[in-house]
Amino acid sequence: MNTKKTSSIARVIRANRFAKECCEMVLECPGIAASAKPGQFVQMKAWEGFQPLLRRPISIAGVVDRSSLLLWIRIVGPGSRLITSKLPGDEIELIGPLGNGFEPPDKNEKVWMVAGTLGAAPLRFYSQLYGAGADCRFFYGGAASCDMEVVEDAEICKMNVCATTEDGSAGQKGLVTDILKPALDESPPDRIITCGPKGMMKAVAALSAAAGTKCDVSLDCFMACGFGACMGCAVPILDDGGKRYLHACSDGPVFDSAVIDWEAL
Ligand SMILES: Cc1cc2nc3c(=O)[nH]c(=O)nc-3n(C[C@H](O)[C@H](O)[C@H](O)COP(=O)(O)OP(=O)(O)OC[C@H]3O[C@@H](n4cnc5c(N)ncnc54)[C@H](O)[C@@H]3O)c2cc1C
Ligand code: FES
């Protein structure tokens, strides 16, 4: 699904704080918005010079008014802090859309989504573009009630949302896999698509395999160049001939969970 990537200057339309230490940004960028697919990402640079050195990869959470990108960004370090400090009217450099993205649903295919906090971003875009609709179940895991703003998003609310928090301050207390397992035991879907912390996706992959359900994971691993020119994003995969590696940035970030060597990742 690789599409033509472009380097663009995007104008900030909106930048609002939401959830815990997160920012929702809308960036006007018609070239990337026109061709972006769910699961693809952009490499962002919002600073002069080489501090930080590397662009930062961020998933596309949706398209607004056909010409702008919606992004959900957690502030964790210098790159995300500089990006989210931009105000309406400011400009940010983007390269994208990058990566393969999720396969669209087949006719009548039943797809469920499983997200951990901002891993919801590419799944939200999937729902927006392919109309996952009311039959689609959206399993969501956060740490506490402050993570719940994600599932109040209008696009995500169109789905049948089941949420957990680790501290029990909203939704069911526990992990998202605690509610996924009984649902899979009852009536598994054709496919699960998932994005979130590595441990969560590893557990979702194992539950899906046990249920005989295909599972596509979007890996959020460290990246450098973002388009296959270095080995900054090596993903160990299982192969009949022994171990080998794929690039998360250009072969992924979406992989069939059955090909990943989860023990080595
Ligand atoms: C394909 C892809 C899509 C992504 N989509 C989003 C998104 O939609 N929203 C979002 O908030 N973040 C997303 N990320 C993660 C985001 O790129 C990192 O959080 C960001 O690069 C951190 O940069 P920084 O300079 O702020 O922090 P750094 O100083 O680089 O890192 C701060 C802390 O975050 C950890 N970290 C850095 N990069 C990652 C990473 N890729 N995965 C896990 N931990 C990391 C570091 O180990 C460190 O502990 C995505 C990553 C990938 C590869
Ligand atoms: S980040 Fe350079 S090859 Fe993937």
Tab-separated table of C-alpha atoms and ligand atoms in Angstrom:
chain	number	residue	atom	x	y	z
A	1	MET	CA	0.000	0.000	0.000
A	2	ASN	CA	2.989	2.377	-0.182
A	3	THR	CA	1.884	5.681	-1.686
A	4	LYS	CA	3.939	8.524	-3.057
A	5	LYS	CA	5.513	10.416	-0.169
A	6	THR	CA	5.992	14.156	-0.247
A	7	SER	CA	7.882	16.646	1.861
A	8	SER	CA	5.578	19.474	2.842
A	9	ILE	CA	5.293	22.542	5.002
A	10	ALA	CA	2.080	22.189	6.998
A	11	ARG	CA	0.288	25.092	8.690
A	12	VAL	CA	-1.095	24.538	12.185
A	13	ILE	CA	-4.861	25.051	12.187
A	14	ARG	CA	-5.539	23.843	15.717
A	15	ALA	CA	-3.496	22.651	18.703
A	16	ASN	CA	-5.440	21.710	21.832
A	17	ARG	CA	-4.327	19.880	24.947
A	18	PHE	CA	-6.286	16.706	25.602
A	19	ALA	CA	-6.046	13.562	27.729
A	20	LYS	CA	-2.959	13.412	29.968
A	21	GLU	CA	-0.037	15.342	28.514
A	22	CYS	CA	-1.347	14.945	24.980
A	23	CYS	CA	-2.093	17.390	22.215
A	24	GLU	CA	-4.587	17.142	19.373
A	25	MET	CA	-3.270	18.957	16.317
A	26	VAL	CA	-4.876	19.746	12.974
A	27	LEU	CA	-2.345	20.588	10.260
A	28	GLU	CA	-3.264	21.911	6.835
A	29	CYS	CA	-1.416	19.734	4.368
A	30	PRO	CA	-3.538	18.959	1.273
A	31	GLY	CA	-0.904	16.837	-0.527
A	32	ILE	CA	-0.513	14.317	2.299
A	33	ALA	CA	-4.184	14.465	3.350
A	34	ALA	CA	-5.281	13.493	-0.175
A	35	SER	CA	-3.365	10.209	-0.246
A	36	ALA	CA	-3.048	9.191	3.433
A	37	LYS	CA	-4.269	5.721	4.469
A	38	PRO	CA	-5.013	4.454	7.995
A	39	GLY	CA	-1.871	3.071	9.638
A	40	GLN	CA	0.425	5.408	7.745
A	41	PHE	CA	2.435	8.077	9.519
A	42	VAL	CA	4.295	11.327	8.978
A	43	GLN	CA	7.835	12.261	10.015
A	44	MET	CA	7.691	15.674	11.715
A	45	LYS	CA	10.232	18.441	12.287
A	46	ALA	CA	9.178	21.605	14.110
A	47	TRP	CA	12.566	23.114	14.928
A	48	GLU	CA	15.518	24.802	13.200
A	49	GLY	CA	18.821	22.941	12.868
A	50	PHE	CA	19.729	19.514	14.212
A	51	GLN	CA	18.663	19.535	17.864
A	52	PRO	CA	16.925	17.075	18.026
A	53	LEU	CA	18.657	15.341	15.125
A	54	LEU	CA	15.844	13.084	13.957
A	55	ARG	CA	12.342	13.803	12.726
A	56	ARG	CA	9.619	12.262	14.907
A	57	PRO	CA	7.132	9.679	13.511
A	58	ILE	CA	3.450	10.293	14.317
A	59	SER	CA	0.449	8.276	13.087
A	60	ILE	CA	-2.258	9.935	11.070
A	61	ALA	CA	-5.412	9.921	13.222
A	62	GLY	CA	-7.690	11.270	10.522
A	63	VAL	CA	-8.304	13.739	7.741
A	64	VAL	CA	-10.238	16.952	8.371
A	65	ASP	CA	-12.058	18.837	5.578
A	66	ARG	CA	-10.174	16.716	3.010
A	67	SER	CA	-7.119	18.960	3.286
A	68	SER	CA	-5.816	18.684	6.850
A	69	LEU	CA	-4.342	15.951	9.038
A	70	LEU	CA	-5.518	15.147	12.548
A	71	LEU	CA	-2.703	14.029	14.883
A	72	TRP	CA	-2.754	12.924	18.527
A	73	ILE	CA	0.627	13.458	20.162
A	74	ARG	CA	1.799	12.496	23.643
A	75	ILE	CA	4.443	14.835	25.063
A	76	VAL	CA	7.273	12.554	26.188
A	77	GLY	CA	10.517	14.344	25.285
A	78	PRO	CA	12.098	17.212	23.345
A	79	GLY	CA	10.710	16.379	19.879
A	80	SER	CA	7.087	15.990	20.904
A	81	ARG	CA	7.387	19.055	23.192
A	82	LEU	CA	8.645	21.255	20.335
A	83	ILE	CA	6.009	19.944	17.902
A	84	THR	CA	3.135	20.495	20.324
A	85	SER	CA	4.365	23.975	21.305
A	86	LYS	CA	3.415	25.225	17.841
A	87	LEU	CA	0.394	27.545	17.656
A	88	PRO	CA	-2.242	28.158	14.972
A	89	GLY	CA	-0.556	29.802	11.992
A	90	ASP	CA	2.889	28.286	12.728
A	91	GLU	CA	4.522	25.910	10.234
A	92	ILE	CA	5.861	22.364	10.654
A	93	GLU	CA	7.852	20.266	8.161
A	94	LEU	CA	6.270	16.916	7.311
A	95	ILE	CA	7.342	13.953	5.186
A	96	GLY	CA	4.607	11.491	4.338
A	97	PRO	CA	2.475	9.597	4.077
A	98	LEU	CA	4.952	6.872	5.104
A	99	GLY	CA	4.586	3.144	5.707
A	100	ASN	CA	2.165	0.533	4.467
A	101	GLY	CA	-1.002	1.063	6.528
A	102	PHE	CA	-3.788	-1.402	7.356
A	103	GLU	CA	-5.535	-3.445	4.676
A	104	PRO	CA	-9.094	-2.139	4.125
A	105	PRO	CA	-11.871	-4.487	5.247
A	106	ASP	CA	-13.112	-7.067	2.742
A	107	LYS	CA	-16.811	-7.078	1.970
A	108	ASN	CA	-18.656	-8.420	5.076
A	109	GLU	CA	-15.369	-8.859	6.963
A	110	LYS	CA	-15.870	-8.395	10.707
A	111	VAL	CA	-12.995	-6.292	12.062
A	112	TRP	CA	-12.422	-5.474	15.732
A	113	MET	CA	-9.997	-2.834	17.011
A	114	VAL	CA	-7.854	-2.978	20.144
A	115	ALA	CA	-6.031	0.158	21.301
A	116	GLY	CA	-3.842	1.242	24.175
A	117	THR	CA	-4.051	5.009	24.823
A	118	LEU	CA	-2.833	6.966	21.738
A	119	GLY	CA	-2.545	3.706	19.787
A	120	ALA	CA	-6.169	4.596	19.094
A	121	ALA	CA	-4.997	7.181	16.533
A	122	PRO	CA	-4.548	4.977	13.417
A	123	LEU	CA	-7.640	2.927	14.361
A	124	ARG	CA	-9.723	6.103	14.530
A	125	PHE	CA	-8.599	6.901	10.970
A	126	TYR	CA	-9.532	3.349	9.886
A	127	SER	CA	-13.048	3.894	11.201
A	128	GLN	CA	-13.258	7.305	9.551
A	129	LEU	CA	-12.122	6.113	6.109
A	130	TYR	CA	-13.679	2.668	5.900
A	131	GLY	CA	-16.731	3.282	8.101
A	132	ALA	CA	-16.165	0.537	10.660
A	133	GLY	CA	-19.588	1.493	12.046
A	134	ALA	CA	-21.777	0.196	14.826
A	135	ASP	CA	-20.979	-3.498	14.225
A	136	CYS	CA	-17.334	-2.817	14.950
A	137	ARG	CA	-16.125	-3.363	18.504
A	138	PHE	CA	-13.450	-1.040	19.848
A	139	PHE	CA	-11.550	-2.372	22.878
A	140	TYR	CA	-9.623	0.341	24.686
A	141	GLY	CA	-7.149	0.256	27.545
A	142	GLY	CA	-5.899	3.283	29.466
A	143	ALA	CA	-4.027	3.783	32.716
A	144	ALA	CA	-6.633	6.007	34.393
A	145	SER	CA	-9.733	8.129	33.731
A	146	CYS	CA	-7.558	10.918	32.265
A	147	ASP	CA	-6.993	8.631	29.246
A	148	MET	CA	-10.732	8.407	28.541
A	149	GLU	CA	-10.905	11.564	26.410
A	150	VAL	CA	-9.634	9.392	23.552
A	151	VAL	CA	-12.816	7.291	23.543
A	152	GLU	CA	-15.008	10.400	23.733
A	153	ASP	CA	-13.893	11.262	20.195
A	154	ALA	CA	-16.946	11.393	17.901
A	155	GLU	CA	-15.478	8.958	15.341
A	156	ILE	CA	-14.579	6.369	17.982
A	157	CYS	CA	-18.000	6.768	19.651
A	158	LYS	CA	-19.616	5.455	16.428
A	159	MET	CA	-18.238	2.030	17.371
A	160	ASN	CA	-19.225	-0.280	20.183
A	161	VAL	CA	-16.616	0.842	22.748
A	162	CYS	CA	-15.513	-1.338	25.716
A	163	ALA	CA	-12.938	0.369	27.937
A	164	THR	CA	-10.675	-0.554	30.834
A	165	THR	CA	-8.373	1.415	33.086
A	166	GLU	CA	-5.584	-0.102	35.133
A	167	ASP	CA	-6.634	1.802	38.279
A	168	GLY	CA	-10.369	1.261	37.756
A	169	SER	CA	-11.124	5.011	37.764
A	170	ALA	CA	-13.163	4.607	34.529
A	171	GLY	CA	-14.501	1.628	32.608
A	172	GLN	CA	-13.713	-1.859	33.910
A	173	LYS	CA	-10.669	-2.200	36.179
A	174	GLY	CA	-7.888	-4.174	34.548
A	175	LEU	CA	-6.186	-4.584	31.202
A	176	VAL	CA	-7.813	-4.396	27.792
A	177	THR	CA	-7.001	-8.067	27.239
A	178	ASP	CA	-9.208	-8.921	30.259
A	179	ILE	CA	-12.267	-7.840	28.241
A	180	LEU	CA	-10.979	-8.984	24.874
A	181	LYS	CA	-10.502	-12.623	25.880
A	182	PRO	CA	-14.129	-13.430	26.851
A	183	ALA	CA	-15.374	-11.581	23.765
A	184	LEU	CA	-13.095	-13.691	21.564
A	185	ASP	CA	-14.198	-16.868	23.348
A	186	GLU	CA	-17.831	-15.975	22.617
A	187	SER	CA	-17.701	-14.952	18.960
A	188	PRO	CA	-14.347	-14.114	17.327
A	189	PRO	CA	-14.206	-11.630	14.427
A	190	ASP	CA	-12.449	-12.266	11.099
A	191	ARG	CA	-9.621	-9.880	11.946
A	192	ILE	CA	-8.277	-7.744	14.769
A	193	ILE	CA	-6.289	-4.589	14.146
A	194	THR	CA	-4.335	-3.228	17.079
A	195	CYS	CA	-1.970	-0.463	18.129
A	196	GLY	CA	-0.554	0.408	21.533
A	197	PRO	CA	2.267	-0.566	23.869
A	198	LYS	CA	4.372	-3.546	22.787
A	199	GLY	CA	3.301	-5.730	25.744
A	200	MET	CA	-0.357	-5.136	24.979
A	201	MET	CA	0.040	-5.989	21.293
A	202	LYS	CA	2.026	-9.132	22.120
A	203	ALA	CA	-0.830	-10.273	24.398
A	204	VAL	CA	-3.483	-9.367	21.795
A	205	ALA	CA	-1.519	-11.312	19.163
A	206	ALA	CA	-1.420	-14.379	21.434
A	207	LEU	CA	-5.165	-14.205	22.205
A	208	SER	CA	-5.978	-13.769	18.504
A	209	ALA	CA	-3.813	-16.732	17.536
A	210	ALA	CA	-5.548	-18.889	20.163
A	211	ALA	CA	-8.931	-17.840	18.757
A	212	GLY	CA	-7.850	-18.499	15.147
A	213	THR	CA	-8.337	-14.812	14.287
A	214	LYS	CA	-5.964	-12.908	12.016
A	215	CYS	CA	-4.297	-10.023	13.844
A	216	ASP	CA	-2.580	-7.011	12.269
A	217	VAL	CA	-0.401	-4.926	14.588
A	218	SER	CA	0.919	-1.411	14.035
A	219	LEU	CA	4.350	-1.254	15.680
A	220	ASP	CA	5.430	1.954	17.359
A	221	CYS	CA	9.162	1.296	17.457
A	222	PHE	CA	12.199	3.597	17.346
A	223	MET	CA	12.806	5.110	13.908
A	224	ALA	CA	15.584	7.151	12.337
A	225	CYS	CA	15.281	7.905	8.597
A	226	GLY	CA	11.670	6.708	8.296
A	227	PHE	CA	11.876	5.314	4.751
A	228	GLY	CA	14.099	2.244	4.642
A	229	ALA	CA	17.565	3.813	4.327
A	230	CYS	CA	19.033	2.749	7.698
A	231	MET	CA	18.363	-0.168	10.066
A	232	GLY	CA	17.018	2.056	12.833
A	233	CYS	CA	13.679	0.267	12.936
A	234	ALA	CA	14.596	-3.434	12.550
A	235	VAL	CA	11.736	-5.826	13.372
A	236	PRO	CA	12.774	-9.448	13.994
A	237	ILE	CA	10.513	-11.845	12.167
A	238	LEU	CA	9.981	-15.590	12.224
A	239	ASP	CA	11.108	-17.252	9.051
A	240	ASP	CA	11.449	-20.904	8.086
A	241	GLY	CA	15.120	-20.393	7.316
A	242	GLY	CA	15.844	-18.733	10.674
A	243	LYS	CA	15.576	-15.201	11.911
A	244	ARG	CA	15.620	-12.166	9.647
A	245	TYR	CA	14.546	-8.580	9.924
A	246	LEU	CA	12.089	-6.240	8.260
A	247	HIS	CA	11.943	-2.448	8.395
A	248	ALA	CA	9.100	-1.079	10.542
A	249	CYS	CA	9.111	2.164	8.540
A	250	SER	CA	8.846	0.801	5.001
A	251	ASP	CA	7.712	-2.860	5.349
A	252	GLY	CA	5.401	-1.764	8.193
A	253	PRO	CA	4.507	-0.265	10.582
A	254	VAL	CA	1.605	-2.714	10.107
A	255	PHE	CA	2.529	-6.425	10.229
A	256	ASP	CA	0.658	-9.689	10.456
A	257	SER	CA	1.283	-10.511	14.121
A	258	ALA	CA	2.040	-14.133	13.193
A	259	VAL	CA	5.266	-13.187	11.375
A	260	ILE	CA	6.803	-11.205	14.260
A	261	ASP	CA	9.335	-12.806	16.572
A	262	TRP	CA	7.773	-11.356	19.722
A	263	GLU	CA	10.452	-12.791	22.014
A	264	ALA	CA	13.209	-10.969	20.117
A	265	LEU	CA	11.300	-7.691	19.516
B	1	LIG	C1	4.993	4.522	13.254
B	1	LIG	C2	4.944	5.322	14.543
B	1	LIG	C3	3.795	6.016	14.844
B	1	LIG	C4	3.723	6.751	16.026
B	1	LIG	N1	2.577	7.438	16.285
B	1	LIG	C5	2.492	8.190	17.397
B	1	LIG	C6	1.296	8.941	17.647
B	1	LIG	O1	0.328	8.928	16.885
B	1	LIG	N2	1.263	9.691	18.764
B	1	LIG	C7	2.332	9.739	19.659
B	1	LIG	O2	2.237	10.455	20.658
B	1	LIG	N3	3.465	9.032	19.432
B	1	LIG	C8	3.566	8.269	18.334
B	1	LIG	N4	4.716	7.568	18.094
B	1	LIG	C9	5.823	7.653	19.075
B	1	LIG	C10	6.586	8.966	18.864
B	1	LIG	O3	7.266	8.923	17.636
B	1	LIG	C11	7.596	9.177	19.997
B	1	LIG	O4	6.914	9.322	21.212
B	1	LIG	C12	8.408	10.428	19.746
B	1	LIG	O5	9.267	10.229	18.651
B	1	LIG	C13	9.223	10.779	20.965
B	1	LIG	O6	10.073	11.852	20.631
B	1	LIG	P1	10.555	12.866	21.765
B	1	LIG	O7	11.702	13.651	21.228
B	1	LIG	O8	9.407	13.647	22.275
B	1	LIG	O9	11.005	11.943	22.934
B	1	LIG	P2	12.396	11.130	23.070
B	1	LIG	O10	13.326	11.951	23.898
B	1	LIG	O11	12.854	10.678	21.726
B	1	LIG	O12	11.867	9.905	23.878
B	1	LIG	C14	11.252	10.099	25.150
B	1	LIG	C15	10.874	8.756	25.692
B	1	LIG	O13	9.979	8.094	24.781
B	1	LIG	C16	10.560	6.861	24.337
B	1	LIG	N5	10.284	6.729	22.897
B	1	LIG	C17	10.803	7.434	21.880
B	1	LIG	N6	10.335	7.021	20.706
B	1	LIG	C18	9.496	5.998	21.008
B	1	LIG	C19	8.712	5.116	20.245
B	1	LIG	N7	8.659	5.167	18.917
B	1	LIG	N8	7.984	4.173	20.892
B	1	LIG	C20	8.016	4.066	22.208
B	1	LIG	N9	8.743	4.870	22.995
B	1	LIG	C21	9.474	5.808	22.403
B	1	LIG	C22	12.046	7.002	24.579
B	1	LIG	O14	12.659	5.723	24.784
B	1	LIG	C23	12.081	7.829	25.847
B	1	LIG	O15	11.866	7.040	26.990
B	1	LIG	C24	4.831	6.805	16.923
B	1	LIG	C25	5.988	6.092	16.616
B	1	LIG	C26	6.035	5.347	15.450
B	1	LIG	C27	7.275	4.586	15.109
B	2	FES	S1	13.986	4.141	10.214
B	2	FES	FE1	15.610	3.959	8.778
B	2	FES	S2	15.191	2.042	7.865
B	2	FES	FE2	13.458	2.401	9.110
